[in-house]
Amino acid sequence: MDNTHEFVEKLHDKQAKDEANKRRQGKGNPAGQLPSKPHGTQK
């Protein structure tokens, strides 16, 4: 029983982090994406 409870808590924590990362990265909303860094253009 205790093991199942830990698993569910860990799963909910992971889902919350995944959702926050999805919002932060702008998935599904191209205007919300972070700008990419131009690596090869600055010399």
mmCIF entry with sequence, helices, sheets and N, C-alpha, C, O atoms, coordinates in Angstrom:
data_MODEL
# 
_entry.id   MODEL 
# 
_entity.id                         1 
_entity.type                       polymer 
_entity.pdbx_number_of_molecules   1 
# 
_entity_poly.entity_id                      1 
_entity_poly.type                           'polypeptide(L)' 
_entity_poly.nstd_linkage                   no 
_entity_poly.nstd_monomer                   no 
_entity_poly.pdbx_seq_one_letter_code       MDNTHEFVEKLHDKQAKDEANKRRQGKGNPAGQLPSKPHGTQK 
_entity_poly.pdbx_seq_one_letter_code_can   MDNTHEFVEKLHDKQAKDEANKRRQGKGNPAGQLPSKPHGTQK 
_entity_poly.pdbx_strand_id                 A 
# 
loop_
_entity_poly_seq.entity_id 
_entity_poly_seq.num 
_entity_poly_seq.mon_id 
_entity_poly_seq.hetero 
1 1  MET n 
1 2  ASP n 
1 3  ASN n 
1 4  THR n 
1 5  HIS n 
1 6  GLU n 
1 7  PHE n 
1 8  VAL n 
1 9  GLU n 
1 10 LYS n 
1 11 LEU n 
1 12 HIS n 
1 13 ASP n 
1 14 LYS n 
1 15 GLN n 
1 16 ALA n 
1 17 LYS n 
1 18 ASP n 
1 19 GLU n 
1 20 ALA n 
1 21 ASN n 
1 22 LYS n 
1 23 ARG n 
1 24 ARG n 
1 25 GLN n 
1 26 GLY n 
1 27 LYS n 
1 28 GLY n 
1 29 ASN n 
1 30 PRO n 
1 31 ALA n 
1 32 GLY n 
1 33 GLN n 
1 34 LEU n 
1 35 PRO n 
1 36 SER n 
1 37 LYS n 
1 38 PRO n 
1 39 HIS n 
1 40 GLY n 
1 41 THR n 
1 42 GLN n 
1 43 LYS n 
# 
_struct_asym.id          A 
_struct_asym.entity_id   1 
# 
loop_
_struct_conf.conf_type_id 
_struct_conf.id 
_struct_conf.pdbx_PDB_helix_id 
_struct_conf.beg_label_comp_id 
_struct_conf.beg_label_asym_id 
_struct_conf.beg_label_seq_id 
_struct_conf.pdbx_beg_PDB_ins_code 
_struct_conf.end_label_comp_id 
_struct_conf.end_label_asym_id 
_struct_conf.end_label_seq_id 
_struct_conf.pdbx_end_PDB_ins_code 
_struct_conf.beg_auth_comp_id 
_struct_conf.beg_auth_asym_id 
_struct_conf.beg_auth_seq_id 
_struct_conf.end_auth_comp_id 
_struct_conf.end_auth_asym_id 
_struct_conf.end_auth_seq_id 
_struct_conf.pdbx_PDB_helix_class 
_struct_conf.details 
_struct_conf.pdbx_PDB_helix_length 
HELX_P HELX_P1 AA1 ASP A 2  ? GLN A 25 ? ASP A 2  GLN A 25 1 ? 24 
HELX_P HELX_P2 AA2 PRO A 30 ? GLY A 32 ? PRO A 30 GLY A 32 5 ? 3  
# 
_struct_conf_type.id          HELX_P 
_struct_conf_type.criteria    ? 
_struct_conf_type.reference   ? 
# 
loop_
_atom_site.group_PDB 
_atom_site.id 
_atom_site.type_symbol 
_atom_site.label_atom_id 
_atom_site.label_alt_id 
_atom_site.label_comp_id 
_atom_site.label_asym_id 
_atom_site.label_entity_id 
_atom_site.label_seq_id 
_atom_site.pdbx_PDB_ins_code 
_atom_site.Cartn_x 
_atom_site.Cartn_y 
_atom_site.Cartn_z 
_atom_site.occupancy 
_atom_site.B_iso_or_equiv 
_atom_site.pdbx_formal_charge 
_atom_site.auth_seq_id 
_atom_site.auth_comp_id 
_atom_site.auth_asym_id 
_atom_site.auth_atom_id 
_atom_site.pdbx_PDB_model_num 
ATOM 1   N N  . MET A 1 1  ? 0.827  -1.198 0.000   1.00 0.00 ? 1  MET A N  1 
ATOM 2   C CA . MET A 1 1  ? 0.000  0.000  0.000   1.00 0.00 ? 1  MET A CA 1 
ATOM 3   C C  . MET A 1 1  ? 0.868  1.257  0.000   1.00 0.00 ? 1  MET A C  1 
ATOM 4   O O  . MET A 1 1  ? 0.615  2.188  -0.764  1.00 0.00 ? 1  MET A O  1 
ATOM 5   N N  . ASP A 1 2  ? 1.869  1.284  0.838   1.00 0.00 ? 2  ASP A N  1 
ATOM 6   C CA . ASP A 1 2  ? 2.743  2.453  0.940   1.00 0.00 ? 2  ASP A CA 1 
ATOM 7   C C  . ASP A 1 2  ? 3.498  2.680  -0.369  1.00 0.00 ? 2  ASP A C  1 
ATOM 8   O O  . ASP A 1 2  ? 3.689  3.816  -0.802  1.00 0.00 ? 2  ASP A O  1 
ATOM 9   N N  . ASN A 1 3  ? 3.920  1.581  -0.985  1.00 0.00 ? 3  ASN A N  1 
ATOM 10  C CA . ASN A 1 3  ? 4.660  1.673  -2.236  1.00 0.00 ? 3  ASN A CA 1 
ATOM 11  C C  . ASN A 1 3  ? 3.793  2.271  -3.335  1.00 0.00 ? 3  ASN A C  1 
ATOM 12  O O  . ASN A 1 3  ? 4.271  3.085  -4.124  1.00 0.00 ? 3  ASN A O  1 
ATOM 13  N N  . THR A 1 4  ? 2.534  1.880  -3.395  1.00 0.00 ? 4  THR A N  1 
ATOM 14  C CA . THR A 1 4  ? 1.612  2.415  -4.389  1.00 0.00 ? 4  THR A CA 1 
ATOM 15  C C  . THR A 1 4  ? 1.408  3.907  -4.175  1.00 0.00 ? 4  THR A C  1 
ATOM 16  O O  . THR A 1 4  ? 1.361  4.677  -5.135  1.00 0.00 ? 4  THR A O  1 
ATOM 17  N N  . HIS A 1 5  ? 1.287  4.308  -2.937  1.00 0.00 ? 5  HIS A N  1 
ATOM 18  C CA . HIS A 1 5  ? 1.083  5.722  -2.619  1.00 0.00 ? 5  HIS A CA 1 
ATOM 19  C C  . HIS A 1 5  ? 2.288  6.551  -3.073  1.00 0.00 ? 5  HIS A C  1 
ATOM 20  O O  . HIS A 1 5  ? 2.125  7.634  -3.636  1.00 0.00 ? 5  HIS A O  1 
ATOM 21  N N  . GLU A 1 6  ? 3.487  6.043  -2.827  1.00 0.00 ? 6  GLU A N  1 
ATOM 22  C CA . GLU A 1 6  ? 4.702  6.746  -3.265  1.00 0.00 ? 6  GLU A CA 1 
ATOM 23  C C  . GLU A 1 6  ? 4.731  6.869  -4.784  1.00 0.00 ? 6  GLU A C  1 
ATOM 24  O O  . GLU A 1 6  ? 5.091  7.915  -5.324  1.00 0.00 ? 6  GLU A O  1 
ATOM 25  N N  . PHE A 1 7  ? 4.348  5.790  -5.471  1.00 0.00 ? 7  PHE A N  1 
ATOM 26  C CA . PHE A 1 7  ? 4.345  5.800  -6.931  1.00 0.00 ? 7  PHE A CA 1 
ATOM 27  C C  . PHE A 1 7  ? 3.384  6.865  -7.466  1.00 0.00 ? 7  PHE A C  1 
ATOM 28  O O  . PHE A 1 7  ? 3.724  7.605  -8.390  1.00 0.00 ? 7  PHE A O  1 
ATOM 29  N N  . VAL A 1 8  ? 2.194  6.940  -6.888  1.00 0.00 ? 8  VAL A N  1 
ATOM 30  C CA . VAL A 1 8  ? 1.200  7.910  -7.346  1.00 0.00 ? 8  VAL A CA 1 
ATOM 31  C C  . VAL A 1 8  ? 1.686  9.330  -7.079  1.00 0.00 ? 8  VAL A C  1 
ATOM 32  O O  . VAL A 1 8  ? 1.504  10.211 -7.919  1.00 0.00 ? 8  VAL A O  1 
ATOM 33  N N  . GLU A 1 9  ? 2.298  9.563  -5.928  1.00 0.00 ? 9  GLU A N  1 
ATOM 34  C CA . GLU A 1 9  ? 2.833  10.901 -5.635  1.00 0.00 ? 9  GLU A CA 1 
ATOM 35  C C  . GLU A 1 9  ? 3.930  11.282 -6.625  1.00 0.00 ? 9  GLU A C  1 
ATOM 36  O O  . GLU A 1 9  ? 3.969  12.411 -7.116  1.00 0.00 ? 9  GLU A O  1 
ATOM 37  N N  . LYS A 1 10 ? 4.815  10.340 -6.913  1.00 0.00 ? 10 LYS A N  1 
ATOM 38  C CA . LYS A 1 10 ? 5.899  10.600 -7.857  1.00 0.00 ? 10 LYS A CA 1 
ATOM 39  C C  . LYS A 1 10 ? 5.342  10.878 -9.253  1.00 0.00 ? 10 LYS A C  1 
ATOM 40  O O  . LYS A 1 10 ? 5.835  11.755 -9.963  1.00 0.00 ? 10 LYS A O  1 
ATOM 41  N N  . LEU A 1 11 ? 4.314  10.126 -9.639  1.00 0.00 ? 11 LEU A N  1 
ATOM 42  C CA . LEU A 1 11 ? 3.688  10.314 -10.942 1.00 0.00 ? 11 LEU A CA 1 
ATOM 43  C C  . LEU A 1 11 ? 3.052  11.700 -11.048 1.00 0.00 ? 11 LEU A C  1 
ATOM 44  O O  . LEU A 1 11 ? 3.218  12.379 -12.061 1.00 0.00 ? 11 LEU A O  1 
ATOM 45  N N  . HIS A 1 12 ? 2.332  12.120 -10.019 1.00 0.00 ? 12 HIS A N  1 
ATOM 46  C CA . HIS A 1 12 ? 1.713  13.438 -10.038 1.00 0.00 ? 12 HIS A CA 1 
ATOM 47  C C  . HIS A 1 12 ? 2.760  14.549 -10.085 1.00 0.00 ? 12 HIS A C  1 
ATOM 48  O O  . HIS A 1 12 ? 2.572  15.559 -10.763 1.00 0.00 ? 12 HIS A O  1 
ATOM 49  N N  . ASP A 1 13 ? 3.847  14.359 -9.372  1.00 0.00 ? 13 ASP A N  1 
ATOM 50  C CA . ASP A 1 13 ? 4.926  15.342 -9.381  1.00 0.00 ? 13 ASP A CA 1 
ATOM 51  C C  . ASP A 1 13 ? 5.526  15.462 -10.780 1.00 0.00 ? 13 ASP A C  1 
ATOM 52  O O  . ASP A 1 13 ? 5.775  16.566 -11.264 1.00 0.00 ? 13 ASP A O  1 
ATOM 53  N N  . LYS A 1 14 ? 5.755  14.321 -11.423 1.00 0.00 ? 14 LYS A N  1 
ATOM 54  C CA . LYS A 1 14 ? 6.319  14.315 -12.774 1.00 0.00 ? 14 LYS A CA 1 
ATOM 55  C C  . LYS A 1 14 ? 5.363  14.974 -13.761 1.00 0.00 ? 14 LYS A C  1 
ATOM 56  O O  . LYS A 1 14 ? 5.795  15.727 -14.634 1.00 0.00 ? 14 LYS A O  1 
ATOM 57  N N  . GLN A 1 15 ? 4.079  14.698 -13.629 1.00 0.00 ? 15 GLN A N  1 
ATOM 58  C CA . GLN A 1 15 ? 3.104  15.301 -14.531 1.00 0.00 ? 15 GLN A CA 1 
ATOM 59  C C  . GLN A 1 15 ? 3.074  16.818 -14.365 1.00 0.00 ? 15 GLN A C  1 
ATOM 60  O O  . GLN A 1 15 ? 2.951  17.544 -15.351 1.00 0.00 ? 15 GLN A O  1 
ATOM 61  N N  . ALA A 1 16 ? 3.181  17.296 -13.150 1.00 0.00 ? 16 ALA A N  1 
ATOM 62  C CA . ALA A 1 16 ? 3.181  18.739 -12.909 1.00 0.00 ? 16 ALA A CA 1 
ATOM 63  C C  . ALA A 1 16 ? 4.424  19.387 -13.519 1.00 0.00 ? 16 ALA A C  1 
ATOM 64  O O  . ALA A 1 16 ? 4.341  20.455 -14.124 1.00 0.00 ? 16 ALA A O  1 
ATOM 65  N N  . LYS A 1 17 ? 5.571  18.737 -13.356 1.00 0.00 ? 17 LYS A N  1 
ATOM 66  C CA . LYS A 1 17 ? 6.806  19.274 -13.933 1.00 0.00 ? 17 LYS A CA 1 
ATOM 67  C C  . LYS A 1 17 ? 6.751  19.262 -15.458 1.00 0.00 ? 17 LYS A C  1 
ATOM 68  O O  . LYS A 1 17 ? 7.193  20.215 -16.100 1.00 0.00 ? 17 LYS A O  1 
ATOM 69  N N  . ASP A 1 18 ? 6.211  18.188 -16.043 1.00 0.00 ? 18 ASP A N  1 
ATOM 70  C CA . ASP A 1 18 ? 6.090  18.104 -17.498 1.00 0.00 ? 18 ASP A CA 1 
ATOM 71  C C  . ASP A 1 18 ? 5.193  19.214 -18.035 1.00 0.00 ? 18 ASP A C  1 
ATOM 72  O O  . ASP A 1 18 ? 5.498  19.826 -19.059 1.00 0.00 ? 18 ASP A O  1 
ATOM 73  N N  . GLU A 1 19 ? 4.093  19.468 -17.346 1.00 0.00 ? 19 GLU A N  1 
ATOM 74  C CA . GLU A 1 19 ? 3.174  20.520 -17.777 1.00 0.00 ? 19 GLU A CA 1 
ATOM 75  C C  . GLU A 1 19 ? 3.846  21.894 -17.692 1.00 0.00 ? 19 GLU A C  1 
ATOM 76  O O  . GLU A 1 19 ? 3.672  22.720 -18.588 1.00 0.00 ? 19 GLU A O  1 
ATOM 77  N N  . ALA A 1 20 ? 4.603  22.142 -16.636 1.00 0.00 ? 20 ALA A N  1 
ATOM 78  C CA . ALA A 1 20 ? 5.304  23.418 -16.499 1.00 0.00 ? 20 ALA A CA 1 
ATOM 79  C C  . ALA A 1 20 ? 6.344  23.578 -17.603 1.00 0.00 ? 20 ALA A C  1 
ATOM 80  O O  . ALA A 1 20 ? 6.498  24.665 -18.159 1.00 0.00 ? 20 ALA A O  1 
ATOM 81  N N  . ASN A 1 21 ? 7.059  22.500 -17.920 1.00 0.00 ? 21 ASN A N  1 
ATOM 82  C CA . ASN A 1 21 ? 8.056  22.569 -18.987 1.00 0.00 ? 21 ASN A CA 1 
ATOM 83  C C  . ASN A 1 21 ? 7.399  22.811 -20.337 1.00 0.00 ? 21 ASN A C  1 
ATOM 84  O O  . ASN A 1 21 ? 7.929  23.549 -21.167 1.00 0.00 ? 21 ASN A O  1 
ATOM 85  N N  . LYS A 1 22 ? 6.247  22.190 -20.557 1.00 0.00 ? 22 LYS A N  1 
ATOM 86  C CA . LYS A 1 22 ? 5.551  22.373 -21.828 1.00 0.00 ? 22 LYS A CA 1 
ATOM 87  C C  . LYS A 1 22 ? 5.149  23.833 -21.989 1.00 0.00 ? 22 LYS A C  1 
ATOM 88  O O  . LYS A 1 22 ? 5.290  24.400 -23.073 1.00 0.00 ? 22 LYS A O  1 
ATOM 89  N N  . ARG A 1 23 ? 4.646  24.449 -20.910 1.00 0.00 ? 23 ARG A N  1 
ATOM 90  C CA . ARG A 1 23 ? 4.269  25.860 -20.980 1.00 0.00 ? 23 ARG A CA 1 
ATOM 91  C C  . ARG A 1 23 ? 5.496  26.741 -21.184 1.00 0.00 ? 23 ARG A C  1 
ATOM 92  O O  . ARG A 1 23 ? 5.451  27.712 -21.940 1.00 0.00 ? 23 ARG A O  1 
ATOM 93  N N  . ARG A 1 24 ? 6.592  26.400 -20.506 1.00 0.00 ? 24 ARG A N  1 
ATOM 94  C CA . ARG A 1 24 ? 7.811  27.204 -20.573 1.00 0.00 ? 24 ARG A CA 1 
ATOM 95  C C  . ARG A 1 24 ? 8.426  27.143 -21.970 1.00 0.00 ? 24 ARG A C  1 
ATOM 96  O O  . ARG A 1 24 ? 8.980  28.135 -22.444 1.00 0.00 ? 24 ARG A O  1 
ATOM 97  N N  . GLN A 1 25 ? 8.333  25.991 -22.630 1.00 0.00 ? 25 GLN A N  1 
ATOM 98  C CA . GLN A 1 25 ? 8.938  25.823 -23.949 1.00 0.00 ? 25 GLN A CA 1 
ATOM 99  C C  . GLN A 1 25 ? 8.015  26.296 -25.077 1.00 0.00 ? 25 GLN A C  1 
ATOM 100 O O  . GLN A 1 25 ? 8.450  26.398 -26.224 1.00 0.00 ? 25 GLN A O  1 
ATOM 101 N N  . GLY A 1 26 ? 6.752  26.584 -24.767 1.00 0.00 ? 26 GLY A N  1 
ATOM 102 C CA . GLY A 1 26 ? 5.834  27.105 -25.778 1.00 0.00 ? 26 GLY A CA 1 
ATOM 103 C C  . GLY A 1 26 ? 5.334  26.052 -26.737 1.00 0.00 ? 26 GLY A C  1 
ATOM 104 O O  . GLY A 1 26 ? 5.058  26.375 -27.893 1.00 0.00 ? 26 GLY A O  1 
ATOM 105 N N  . LYS A 1 27 ? 5.202  24.809 -26.316 1.00 0.00 ? 27 LYS A N  1 
ATOM 106 C CA . LYS A 1 27 ? 4.704  23.760 -27.205 1.00 0.00 ? 27 LYS A CA 1 
ATOM 107 C C  . LYS A 1 27 ? 3.262  24.068 -27.574 1.00 0.00 ? 27 LYS A C  1 
ATOM 108 O O  . LYS A 1 27 ? 2.450  24.416 -26.717 1.00 0.00 ? 27 LYS A O  1 
ATOM 109 N N  . GLY A 1 28 ? 2.950  23.937 -28.867 1.00 0.00 ? 28 GLY A N  1 
ATOM 110 C CA . GLY A 1 28 ? 1.595  24.196 -29.330 1.00 0.00 ? 28 GLY A CA 1 
ATOM 111 C C  . GLY A 1 28 ? 1.321  25.674 -29.543 1.00 0.00 ? 28 GLY A C  1 
ATOM 112 O O  . GLY A 1 28 ? 0.237  26.039 -29.999 1.00 0.00 ? 28 GLY A O  1 
ATOM 113 N N  . ASN A 1 29 ? 2.273  26.520 -29.225 1.00 0.00 ? 29 ASN A N  1 
ATOM 114 C CA . ASN A 1 29 ? 2.107  27.956 -29.403 1.00 0.00 ? 29 ASN A CA 1 
ATOM 115 C C  . ASN A 1 29 ? 3.438  28.522 -29.895 1.00 0.00 ? 29 ASN A C  1 
ATOM 116 O O  . ASN A 1 29 ? 4.282  28.903 -29.084 1.00 0.00 ? 29 ASN A O  1 
ATOM 117 N N  . PRO A 1 30 ? 3.634  28.581 -31.208 1.00 0.00 ? 30 PRO A N  1 
ATOM 118 C CA . PRO A 1 30 ? 4.939  29.025 -31.743 1.00 0.00 ? 30 PRO A CA 1 
ATOM 119 C C  . PRO A 1 30 ? 5.352  30.416 -31.269 1.00 0.00 ? 30 PRO A C  1 
ATOM 120 O O  . PRO A 1 30 ? 6.545  30.695 -31.151 1.00 0.00 ? 30 PRO A O  1 
ATOM 121 N N  . ALA A 1 31 ? 4.391  31.286 -30.997 1.00 0.00 ? 31 ALA A N  1 
ATOM 122 C CA . ALA A 1 31 ? 4.731  32.636 -30.549 1.00 0.00 ? 31 ALA A CA 1 
ATOM 123 C C  . ALA A 1 31 ? 5.308  32.612 -29.136 1.00 0.00 ? 31 ALA A C  1 
ATOM 124 O O  . ALA A 1 31 ? 6.017  33.537 -28.739 1.00 0.00 ? 31 ALA A O  1 
ATOM 125 N N  . GLY A 1 32 ? 5.008  31.561 -28.378 1.00 0.00 ? 32 GLY A N  1 
ATOM 126 C CA . GLY A 1 32 ? 5.465  31.496 -27.002 1.00 0.00 ? 32 GLY A CA 1 
ATOM 127 C C  . GLY A 1 32 ? 6.808  30.803 -26.837 1.00 0.00 ? 32 GLY A C  1 
ATOM 128 O O  . GLY A 1 32 ? 7.320  30.693 -25.723 1.00 0.00 ? 32 GLY A O  1 
ATOM 129 N N  . GLN A 1 33 ? 7.382  30.334 -27.948 1.00 0.00 ? 33 GLN A N  1 
ATOM 130 C CA . GLN A 1 33 ? 8.652  29.629 -27.839 1.00 0.00 ? 33 GLN A CA 1 
ATOM 131 C C  . GLN A 1 33 ? 9.785  30.599 -27.515 1.00 0.00 ? 33 GLN A C  1 
ATOM 132 O O  . GLN A 1 33 ? 9.772  31.763 -27.915 1.00 0.00 ? 33 GLN A O  1 
ATOM 133 N N  . LEU A 1 34 ? 10.750 30.084 -26.789 1.00 0.00 ? 34 LEU A N  1 
ATOM 134 C CA . LEU A 1 34 ? 11.910 30.893 -26.462 1.00 0.00 ? 34 LEU A CA 1 
ATOM 135 C C  . LEU A 1 34 ? 12.755 31.089 -27.728 1.00 0.00 ? 34 LEU A C  1 
ATOM 136 O O  . LEU A 1 34 ? 12.814 30.192 -28.569 1.00 0.00 ? 34 LEU A O  1 
ATOM 137 N N  . PRO A 1 35 ? 13.397 32.227 -27.872 1.00 0.00 ? 35 PRO A N  1 
ATOM 138 C CA . PRO A 1 35 ? 14.222 32.433 -29.065 1.00 0.00 ? 35 PRO A CA 1 
ATOM 139 C C  . PRO A 1 35 ? 15.430 31.501 -29.055 1.00 0.00 ? 35 PRO A C  1 
ATOM 140 O O  . PRO A 1 35 ? 16.031 31.249 -28.010 1.00 0.00 ? 35 PRO A O  1 
ATOM 141 N N  . SER A 1 36 ? 15.772 30.999 -30.232 1.00 0.00 ? 36 SER A N  1 
ATOM 142 C CA . SER A 1 36 ? 16.937 30.121 -30.312 1.00 0.00 ? 36 SER A CA 1 
ATOM 143 C C  . SER A 1 36 ? 18.202 30.974 -30.386 1.00 0.00 ? 36 SER A C  1 
ATOM 144 O O  . SER A 1 36 ? 18.169 32.129 -30.812 1.00 0.00 ? 36 SER A O  1 
ATOM 145 N N  . LYS A 1 37 ? 19.289 30.395 -29.973 1.00 0.00 ? 37 LYS A N  1 
ATOM 146 C CA . LYS A 1 37 ? 20.550 31.133 -29.950 1.00 0.00 ? 37 LYS A CA 1 
ATOM 147 C C  . LYS A 1 37 ? 21.280 30.938 -31.283 1.00 0.00 ? 37 LYS A C  1 
ATOM 148 O O  . LYS A 1 37 ? 21.443 29.803 -31.731 1.00 0.00 ? 37 LYS A O  1 
ATOM 149 N N  . PRO A 1 38 ? 21.711 31.998 -31.908 1.00 0.00 ? 38 PRO A N  1 
ATOM 150 C CA . PRO A 1 38 ? 22.458 31.872 -33.175 1.00 0.00 ? 38 PRO A CA 1 
ATOM 151 C C  . PRO A 1 38 ? 23.919 31.508 -32.884 1.00 0.00 ? 38 PRO A C  1 
ATOM 152 O O  . PRO A 1 38 ? 24.725 32.379 -32.556 1.00 0.00 ? 38 PRO A O  1 
ATOM 153 N N  . HIS A 1 39 ? 24.252 30.239 -33.004 1.00 0.00 ? 39 HIS A N  1 
ATOM 154 C CA . HIS A 1 39 ? 25.599 29.819 -32.643 1.00 0.00 ? 39 HIS A CA 1 
ATOM 155 C C  . HIS A 1 39 ? 26.641 30.156 -33.698 1.00 0.00 ? 39 HIS A C  1 
ATOM 156 O O  . HIS A 1 39 ? 27.714 30.663 -33.368 1.00 0.00 ? 39 HIS A O  1 
ATOM 157 N N  . GLY A 1 40 ? 26.344 29.884 -34.951 1.00 0.00 ? 40 GLY A N  1 
ATOM 158 C CA . GLY A 1 40 ? 27.379 30.025 -35.971 1.00 0.00 ? 40 GLY A CA 1 
ATOM 159 C C  . GLY A 1 40 ? 27.428 31.379 -36.627 1.00 0.00 ? 40 GLY A C  1 
ATOM 160 O O  . GLY A 1 40 ? 28.292 31.600 -37.476 1.00 0.00 ? 40 GLY A O  1 
ATOM 161 N N  . THR A 1 41 ? 26.550 32.299 -36.284 1.00 0.00 ? 41 THR A N  1 
ATOM 162 C CA . THR A 1 41 ? 26.495 33.547 -37.036 1.00 0.00 ? 41 THR A CA 1 
ATOM 163 C C  . THR A 1 41 ? 27.320 34.660 -36.409 1.00 0.00 ? 41 THR A C  1 
ATOM 164 O O  . THR A 1 41 ? 27.677 35.615 -37.099 1.00 0.00 ? 41 THR A O  1 
ATOM 165 N N  . GLN A 1 42 ? 27.630 34.566 -35.135 1.00 0.00 ? 42 GLN A N  1 
ATOM 166 C CA . GLN A 1 42 ? 28.417 35.627 -34.503 1.00 0.00 ? 42 GLN A CA 1 
ATOM 167 C C  . GLN A 1 42 ? 29.896 35.257 -34.528 1.00 0.00 ? 42 GLN A C  1 
ATOM 168 O O  . GLN A 1 42 ? 30.327 34.296 -33.890 1.00 0.00 ? 42 GLN A O  1 
ATOM 169 N N  . LYS A 1 43 ? 30.667 36.050 -35.286 1.00 0.00 ? 43 LYS A N  1 
ATOM 170 C CA . LYS A 1 43 ? 32.107 35.774 -35.396 1.00 0.00 ? 43 LYS A CA 1 
ATOM 171 C C  . LYS A 1 43 ? 32.894 37.014 -35.055 1.00 0.00 ? 43 LYS A C  1 
ATOM 172 O O  . LYS A 1 43 ? 34.125 36.992 -35.087 1.00 0.00 ? 43 LYS A O  1 
# 
